[in-house]
């Protein structure tokens, strides 16, 4: 395949990892960089799954939040994080194509990639970075299809369009997202948190402290060691049916039980996966397909990601590309963006 002016780097996904790749590439002198985003704006996961009151944490599970590249931030609010990223994007000024859903990636014999969108648009690039994350496809409980249609709209995977005032809400899950959902609702709603294990072992220190405080003070009911086997309907409201305890009625039930890797998309691009369905990567996050990279959440085992990890993966990938090209660092002058 040939094209007179292929893109140097094409990035798929405008979350923390994708934006970091584009910023690092721009900072180090790459002239033709494009970010494709299937949504209408950057950081769709933060916009969709984070309630307004939810903190956006730099660290995760006590990991020290050390920034390796040009993108960095401190713990802040959802609004503060998005405003900070907006400022960073204005500083580096790389181009975007929004509402651009990618169907396929193909590497040709001359080493160039053709990336085809669902609308038929084709992009040609020398290097491609997949930075799509996991949360775009939230995990659903096995019984989801059996939930009565009358209450299915009240069974959610995020807090969007939920008015919590005076409502009874059940959050299901034991990770940071589930706990943060629950904590953000306690000032306005009667909140229960169901976790299948007896102890929370995956929380960062701040969430663990806040969870224990809200539980001790009676603001949050924590249902440890509980497994929901079905969701029924009673008087027009969802009914949580547990294996270990009596059923409970709620106004809303929110499952925050993680997301799944876009396995088929990766495999169709020729990427080899390990036995846990994670892409096999070298130290520069390059796949077995030369010049095809994976950034962010998909570059680490499930549950090990964080926004700082995603930001840092951009620096790793761009350094790897420069090494392959035999290029030395050539930073461009950009405006300093203070941390929020």
CSV table of C-alpha atoms in Angstrom, one decimal:
chain,number,residue,atom,x,y,z
A,1,UNK,CA,0.0,0.0,0.0
A,2,UNK,CA,1.3,3.5,-0.8
A,3,UNK,CA,0.3,7.0,0.1
A,4,UNK,CA,2.3,10.2,-0.6
A,5,UNK,CA,1.9,11.6,2.9
A,6,UNK,CA,0.9,9.0,5.4
A,7,UNK,CA,0.4,10.0,9.0
A,8,UNK,CA,3.4,9.5,11.2
A,9,UNK,CA,1.3,8.4,14.2
A,10,UNK,CA,-2.4,7.6,14.3
A,11,UNK,CA,-4.0,7.2,17.7
A,12,UNK,CA,-7.3,5.4,18.3
A,13,UNK,CA,-9.0,6.7,21.4
A,14,UNK,CA,-9.0,10.2,23.1
A,15,UNK,CA,-8.8,9.1,26.7
A,16,UNK,CA,-5.8,9.7,29.0
A,17,UNK,CA,-3.5,7.3,27.1
A,18,UNK,CA,-4.4,8.4,23.6
A,19,UNK,CA,-4.1,12.1,24.4
A,20,UNK,CA,-0.8,11.5,26.1
A,21,UNK,CA,0.6,9.7,23.0
A,22,UNK,CA,-0.4,12.6,20.8
A,23,UNK,CA,1.0,15.2,23.2
A,24,UNK,CA,4.3,13.3,23.6
A,25,UNK,CA,4.6,12.9,19.8
A,26,UNK,CA,3.9,16.6,19.2
A,27,UNK,CA,6.3,17.6,22.0
A,28,UNK,CA,9.1,15.5,20.4
A,29,UNK,CA,8.7,16.9,16.9
A,30,UNK,CA,6.3,14.6,15.0
A,31,UNK,CA,4.4,16.7,12.5
A,32,UNK,CA,1.6,14.5,11.4
A,33,UNK,CA,-0.3,13.1,14.3
A,34,UNK,CA,-4.1,12.4,14.4
A,35,UNK,CA,-6.4,11.2,17.2
A,36,UNK,CA,-9.6,9.3,16.3
A,37,UNK,CA,-12.3,9.3,18.9
A,38,UNK,CA,-15.6,7.4,18.5
A,39,UNK,CA,-17.4,9.8,20.9
A,40,UNK,CA,-18.3,13.4,20.7
A,41,UNK,CA,-15.5,14.6,23.0
A,42,UNK,CA,-12.3,13.5,24.7
A,43,UNK,CA,-12.3,11.4,27.8
A,44,UNK,CA,-15.7,9.8,27.2
A,45,UNK,CA,-15.2,7.3,30.0
A,46,UNK,CA,-14.7,10.1,32.6
A,47,UNK,CA,-17.6,12.0,31.2
A,48,UNK,CA,-20.0,9.0,31.1
A,49,UNK,CA,-19.1,7.0,34.1
A,50,UNK,CA,-17.9,9.5,36.7
A,51,UNK,CA,-20.6,11.4,38.5
A,52,UNK,CA,-20.0,15.2,39.1
A,53,UNK,CA,-19.0,14.6,42.7
A,54,UNK,CA,-16.6,11.8,42.0
A,55,UNK,CA,-12.9,12.3,42.6
A,56,UNK,CA,-10.5,11.6,39.8
A,57,UNK,CA,-7.4,10.1,41.5
A,58,UNK,CA,-3.9,10.2,40.2
A,59,UNK,CA,-2.8,7.1,42.2
A,60,UNK,CA,-4.4,3.7,42.4
A,61,UNK,CA,-4.1,1.1,45.2
A,62,UNK,CA,-1.4,3.1,46.9
A,63,UNK,CA,0.8,3.3,43.9
A,64,UNK,CA,2.9,6.4,43.9
A,65,UNK,CA,1.7,8.8,41.2
A,66,UNK,CA,5.0,9.6,39.4
A,67,UNK,CA,4.6,11.3,36.0
A,68,UNK,CA,7.0,10.2,33.3
A,69,UNK,CA,5.9,12.5,30.4
A,70,UNK,CA,4.4,15.8,29.5
A,71,UNK,CA,0.9,14.9,30.8
A,72,UNK,CA,0.4,14.9,34.5
A,73,UNK,CA,-2.2,15.8,37.2
A,74,UNK,CA,-3.0,15.6,40.9
A,75,UNK,CA,-6.1,14.2,42.6
A,76,UNK,CA,-9.0,16.5,41.6
A,77,UNK,CA,-12.7,16.6,40.7
A,78,UNK,CA,-14.2,15.4,37.4
A,79,UNK,CA,-14.6,19.1,36.4
A,80,UNK,CA,-11.1,19.9,37.4
A,81,UNK,CA,-9.6,17.0,35.5
A,82,UNK,CA,-11.5,17.8,32.3
A,83,UNK,CA,-10.6,21.5,32.5
A,84,UNK,CA,-6.9,20.6,33.1
A,85,UNK,CA,-6.9,18.2,30.0
A,86,UNK,CA,-8.5,21.0,27.9
A,87,UNK,CA,-5.6,23.3,28.8
A,88,UNK,CA,-3.1,20.6,28.0
A,89,UNK,CA,-4.7,20.0,24.6
A,90,UNK,CA,-4.7,23.7,23.8
A,91,UNK,CA,-1.0,23.7,24.5
A,92,UNK,CA,-0.1,20.9,22.2
A,93,UNK,CA,-2.7,21.5,19.6
A,94,UNK,CA,-2.8,18.1,17.9
A,95,UNK,CA,-5.8,17.4,15.5
A,96,UNK,CA,-8.8,15.2,16.3
A,97,UNK,CA,-11.5,13.4,14.3
A,98,UNK,CA,-14.5,12.9,16.6
A,99,UNK,CA,-17.4,10.5,16.0
A,100,UNK,CA,-14.8,8.4,14.2
A,101,UNK,CA,-15.5,4.7,15.0
A,102,UNK,CA,-12.7,2.4,13.8
A,103,UNK,CA,-13.7,-0.9,12.3
A,104,UNK,CA,-10.4,-2.4,11.3
A,105,UNK,CA,-6.6,-2.0,11.3
A,106,UNK,CA,-4.5,-3.7,8.6
A,107,UNK,CA,-0.8,-3.7,8.1
A,108,UNK,CA,0.4,-3.9,4.5
A,109,UNK,CA,3.5,-5.4,2.9
A,110,UNK,CA,5.2,-2.0,2.7
A,111,UNK,CA,4.8,-1.5,6.4
A,112,UNK,CA,2.0,1.1,6.2
A,113,UNK,CA,-1.3,0.7,8.0
A,114,UNK,CA,-4.7,1.3,6.7
A,115,UNK,CA,-7.3,2.1,9.4
A,116,UNK,CA,-10.9,2.0,8.2
A,117,UNK,CA,-13.8,3.7,10.0
A,118,UNK,CA,-17.4,2.5,10.1
A,119,UNK,CA,-18.3,5.2,7.6
A,120,UNK,CA,-15.7,4.0,5.1
A,121,UNK,CA,-13.1,6.7,5.8
A,122,UNK,CA,-9.6,5.3,5.4
A,123,UNK,CA,-6.5,6.6,7.2
A,124,UNK,CA,-3.0,5.6,6.3
A,125,UNK,CA,-0.3,5.7,8.9
A,126,UNK,CA,3.3,4.6,9.7
A,127,UNK,CA,2.5,3.9,13.3
A,128,UNK,CA,-0.8,3.1,15.0
A,129,UNK,CA,-1.5,3.3,18.7
A,130,UNK,CA,-4.6,1.6,20.2
A,131,UNK,CA,-5.7,3.5,23.3
A,132,UNK,CA,-9.4,2.4,23.7
A,133,UNK,CA,-9.5,1.3,27.3
A,134,UNK,CA,-11.8,-1.3,28.9
A,135,UNK,CA,-14.7,0.7,30.3
A,136,UNK,CA,-16.2,1.3,26.9
A,137,UNK,CA,-17.8,-2.1,27.4
A,138,UNK,CA,-18.9,-2.5,31.0
A,139,UNK,CA,-19.2,-6.1,32.3
A,140,UNK,CA,-22.8,-7.2,32.8
A,141,UNK,CA,-24.1,-9.8,35.2
A,142,UNK,CA,-24.9,-13.2,33.7
A,143,UNK,CA,-28.6,-12.8,34.4
A,144,UNK,CA,-28.9,-9.3,32.7
A,145,UNK,CA,-31.1,-10.6,29.9
A,146,UNK,CA,-33.5,-12.1,32.4
A,147,UNK,CA,-34.2,-8.8,34.2
A,148,UNK,CA,-37.9,-7.9,33.8
A,149,UNK,CA,-38.3,-5.3,31.0
A,150,UNK,CA,-40.4,-3.1,33.4
A,151,UNK,CA,-37.4,-2.4,35.6
A,152,UNK,CA,-34.4,-2.9,33.2
A,153,UNK,CA,-34.0,0.9,32.7
A,154,UNK,CA,-33.4,1.2,36.4
A,155,UNK,CA,-30.5,-1.3,36.2
A,156,UNK,CA,-27.5,0.8,35.2
A,157,UNK,CA,-23.7,0.7,34.8
A,158,UNK,CA,-23.0,4.4,35.6
A,159,UNK,CA,-24.7,7.2,37.4
A,160,UNK,CA,-25.7,9.3,34.4
A,161,UNK,CA,-29.3,10.6,34.5
A,162,UNK,CA,-29.9,9.3,38.0
A,163,UNK,CA,-31.6,11.8,40.4
A,164,UNK,CA,-30.5,10.4,43.7
A,165,UNK,CA,-32.5,12.7,46.0
A,166,UNK,CA,-34.4,10.6,48.5
A,167,UNK,CA,-33.9,7.4,46.5
A,168,UNK,CA,-32.8,3.9,47.6
A,169,UNK,CA,-29.8,2.9,45.5
A,170,UNK,CA,-27.8,-0.3,45.4
A,171,UNK,CA,-24.2,-0.3,44.1
A,172,UNK,CA,-22.7,-3.7,43.1
A,173,UNK,CA,-19.0,-4.1,43.1
A,174,UNK,CA,-15.8,-4.0,45.2
A,175,UNK,CA,-13.4,-1.9,43.3
A,176,UNK,CA,-12.6,1.8,43.5
A,177,UNK,CA,-15.3,2.8,40.9
A,178,UNK,CA,-18.0,1.0,42.9
A,179,UNK,CA,-17.0,2.6,46.2
A,180,UNK,CA,-16.6,6.0,44.6
A,181,UNK,CA,-20.1,5.7,43.1
A,182,UNK,CA,-21.5,4.8,46.5
A,183,UNK,CA,-19.6,7.6,48.4
A,184,UNK,CA,-20.8,10.2,45.9
A,185,UNK,CA,-24.4,9.3,46.5
A,186,UNK,CA,-24.6,9.1,50.3
A,187,UNK,CA,-25.3,12.8,50.9
A,188,UNK,CA,-28.5,12.6,48.9
A,189,UNK,CA,-29.7,9.0,48.8
A,190,UNK,CA,-30.1,5.8,51.0
A,191,UNK,CA,-27.2,3.8,49.6
A,192,UNK,CA,-26.2,0.1,49.9
A,193,UNK,CA,-23.0,-1.4,48.6
A,194,UNK,CA,-23.0,-5.1,47.8
A,195,UNK,CA,-19.6,-6.9,47.4
A,196,UNK,CA,-19.2,-10.7,46.9
A,197,UNK,CA,-16.1,-10.9,49.2
A,198,UNK,CA,-15.9,-10.3,52.9
A,199,UNK,CA,-13.1,-7.7,52.7
A,200,UNK,CA,-12.3,-4.9,50.2
A,201,UNK,CA,-8.7,-5.6,49.0
A,202,UNK,CA,-8.6,-3.5,45.8
A,203,UNK,CA,-9.2,0.0,47.2
A,204,UNK,CA,-6.8,2.9,47.3
A,205,UNK,CA,-6.1,4.2,50.8
A,206,UNK,CA,-8.4,7.2,50.5
A,207,UNK,CA,-11.4,5.2,49.3
A,208,UNK,CA,-10.8,2.7,52.1
A,209,UNK,CA,-10.8,5.4,54.7
A,210,UNK,CA,-13.9,7.1,53.4
A,211,UNK,CA,-15.8,3.9,53.0
A,212,UNK,CA,-15.0,2.9,56.6
A,213,UNK,CA,-16.1,6.4,57.8
A,214,UNK,CA,-19.4,6.4,56.0
A,215,UNK,CA,-20.2,2.9,57.1
A,216,UNK,CA,-19.3,3.6,60.8
A,217,UNK,CA,-21.5,6.7,60.8
A,218,UNK,CA,-24.4,4.9,59.2
A,219,UNK,CA,-24.4,6.8,55.9
A,220,UNK,CA,-23.6,3.7,53.9
A,221,UNK,CA,-24.9,0.1,54.3
A,222,UNK,CA,-22.2,-2.3,53.2
A,223,UNK,CA,-23.4,-5.8,52.3
A,224,UNK,CA,-20.2,-7.9,52.5
A,225,UNK,CA,-20.1,-11.4,51.2
A,226,UNK,CA,-23.3,-11.0,49.2
A,227,UNK,CA,-23.9,-12.4,45.7
A,228,UNK,CA,-26.8,-11.1,43.6
A,229,UNK,CA,-28.3,-14.0,41.7
A,230,UNK,CA,-31.1,-12.1,39.9
A,231,UNK,CA,-33.0,-8.9,39.7
A,232,UNK,CA,-36.7,-9.1,39.9
A,233,UNK,CA,-39.6,-6.6,40.0
A,234,UNK,CA,-41.9,-5.6,42.8
A,235,UNK,CA,-44.4,-2.7,42.6
A,236,UNK,CA,-42.6,-1.3,39.5
A,237,UNK,CA,-39.2,-1.2,41.2
A,238,UNK,CA,-36.1,-3.5,40.9
A,239,UNK,CA,-35.8,-6.2,43.4
A,240,UNK,CA,-32.3,-7.5,44.3
A,241,UNK,CA,-32.3,-11.2,44.9
A,242,UNK,CA,-29.3,-12.5,46.9
A,243,UNK,CA,-28.0,-16.0,47.5
A,244,UNK,CA,-27.1,-15.3,51.1
A,245,UNK,CA,-29.8,-12.9,52.5
A,246,UNK,CA,-33.3,-11.7,52.0
A,247,UNK,CA,-34.3,-9.8,48.9
A,248,UNK,CA,-34.2,-6.0,48.9
A,249,UNK,CA,-36.1,-3.4,46.9
A,250,UNK,CA,-34.4,-0.3,45.4
A,251,UNK,CA,-35.2,2.6,43.1
A,252,UNK,CA,-32.0,2.0,41.1
A,253,UNK,CA,-29.3,-0.8,41.0
A,254,UNK,CA,-25.9,0.1,39.5
A,255,UNK,CA,-23.4,-2.5,38.6
A,256,UNK,CA,-19.8,-1.4,38.7
A,257,UNK,CA,-18.0,-4.7,38.1
A,258,UNK,CA,-15.4,-3.7,35.6
A,259,UNK,CA,-15.1,-3.8,31.9
A,260,UNK,CA,-13.9,-6.2,29.3
A,261,UNK,CA,-11.1,-6.0,26.8
A,262,UNK,CA,-12.1,-5.5,23.1
A,263,UNK,CA,-10.6,-8.9,22.4
A,264,UNK,CA,-12.1,-9.4,18.9
A,265,UNK,CA,-10.9,-6.0,17.7
A,266,UNK,CA,-7.3,-6.7,18.9
A,267,UNK,CA,-7.2,-10.2,17.3
A,268,UNK,CA,-8.6,-8.9,14.0
A,269,UNK,CA,-5.7,-6.5,13.9
A,270,UNK,CA,-3.3,-9.5,14.2
A,271,UNK,CA,-2.4,-8.9,17.8
A,272,UNK,CA,-1.3,-12.0,19.8
A,273,UNK,CA,-3.0,-12.3,23.2
A,274,UNK,CA,-1.9,-14.2,26.3
A,275,UNK,CA,-4.0,-16.8,28.1
A,276,UNK,CA,-5.8,-13.9,30.0
A,277,UNK,CA,-6.7,-12.2,26.8
A,278,UNK,CA,-4.2,-9.4,27.4
A,279,UNK,CA,-2.1,-8.2,24.4
A,280,UNK,CA,1.5,-9.5,24.3
A,281,UNK,CA,3.7,-6.4,24.4
A,282,UNK,CA,7.4,-5.5,24.5
A,283,UNK,CA,9.0,-2.9,26.8
A,284,UNK,CA,7.8,-0.1,24.5
A,285,UNK,CA,4.2,-1.4,24.5
A,286,UNK,CA,4.6,-2.6,20.9
A,287,UNK,CA,2.6,-5.7,19.8
A,288,UNK,CA,3.8,-8.6,17.7
A,289,UNK,CA,2.7,-6.5,14.7
A,290,UNK,CA,5.6,-4.1,14.0
A,291,UNK,CA,4.7,-0.4,14.7
A,292,UNK,CA,1.3,-1.3,16.2
A,293,UNK,CA,1.2,-0.3,19.9
A,294,UNK,CA,-1.3,-0.6,22.7
A,295,UNK,CA,-1.5,2.2,25.4
A,296,UNK,CA,-3.2,2.7,28.7
A,297,UNK,CA,-5.5,0.2,30.4
A,298,UNK,CA,-5.0,-2.5,27.8
A,299,UNK,CA,-1.2,-2.4,28.2
A,300,UNK,CA,-1.4,-3.6,31.9
A,301,UNK,CA,-3.2,-6.5,33.6
A,302,UNK,CA,-6.8,-5.8,34.4
A,303,UNK,CA,-7.2,-3.9,37.6
A,304,UNK,CA,-3.7,-2.4,37.5
A,305,UNK,CA,-4.5,0.7,35.4
A,306,UNK,CA,-4.7,4.3,36.5
A,307,UNK,CA,-4.8,7.6,34.8
A,308,UNK,CA,-1.1,8.2,35.6
A,309,UNK,CA,-0.3,4.7,34.2
A,310,UNK,CA,-2.2,5.7,31.0
A,311,UNK,CA,-0.4,9.1,30.8
A,312,UNK,CA,3.0,7.4,31.2
A,313,UNK,CA,2.3,4.8,28.6
A,314,UNK,CA,2.2,7.7,26.0
A,315,UNK,CA,5.8,8.6,26.9
A,316,UNK,CA,6.9,5.0,26.7
A,317,UNK,CA,5.4,4.5,23.3
A,318,UNK,CA,6.7,7.7,21.7
A,319,UNK,CA,10.2,7.0,23.1
A,320,UNK,CA,10.0,3.5,21.6
A,321,UNK,CA,9.0,4.9,18.2
A,322,UNK,CA,11.9,7.4,18.3
A,323,UNK,CA,14.4,4.7,19.1
A,324,UNK,CA,13.1,2.6,16.2
A,325,UNK,CA,13.5,5.6,13.9
A,326,UNK,CA,16.9,6.5,15.3
A,327,UNK,CA,15.7,9.9,16.3
A,328,UNK,CA,17.0,11.8,19.3
A,329,UNK,CA,14.7,13.9,21.5
A,330,UNK,CA,13.7,17.1,19.8
A,331,UNK,CA,11.3,18.9,22.2
A,332,UNK,CA,9.2,21.7,20.8
A,333,UNK,CA,8.5,24.8,22.8
A,334,UNK,CA,5.1,24.5,24.4
A,335,UNK,CA,3.4,26.7,27.0
A,336,UNK,CA,3.6,25.5,30.6
A,337,UNK,CA,0.4,24.1,32.0
A,338,UNK,CA,0.2,24.2,35.8
A,339,UNK,CA,-1.2,21.2,37.7
A,340,UNK,CA,-4.8,21.7,39.0
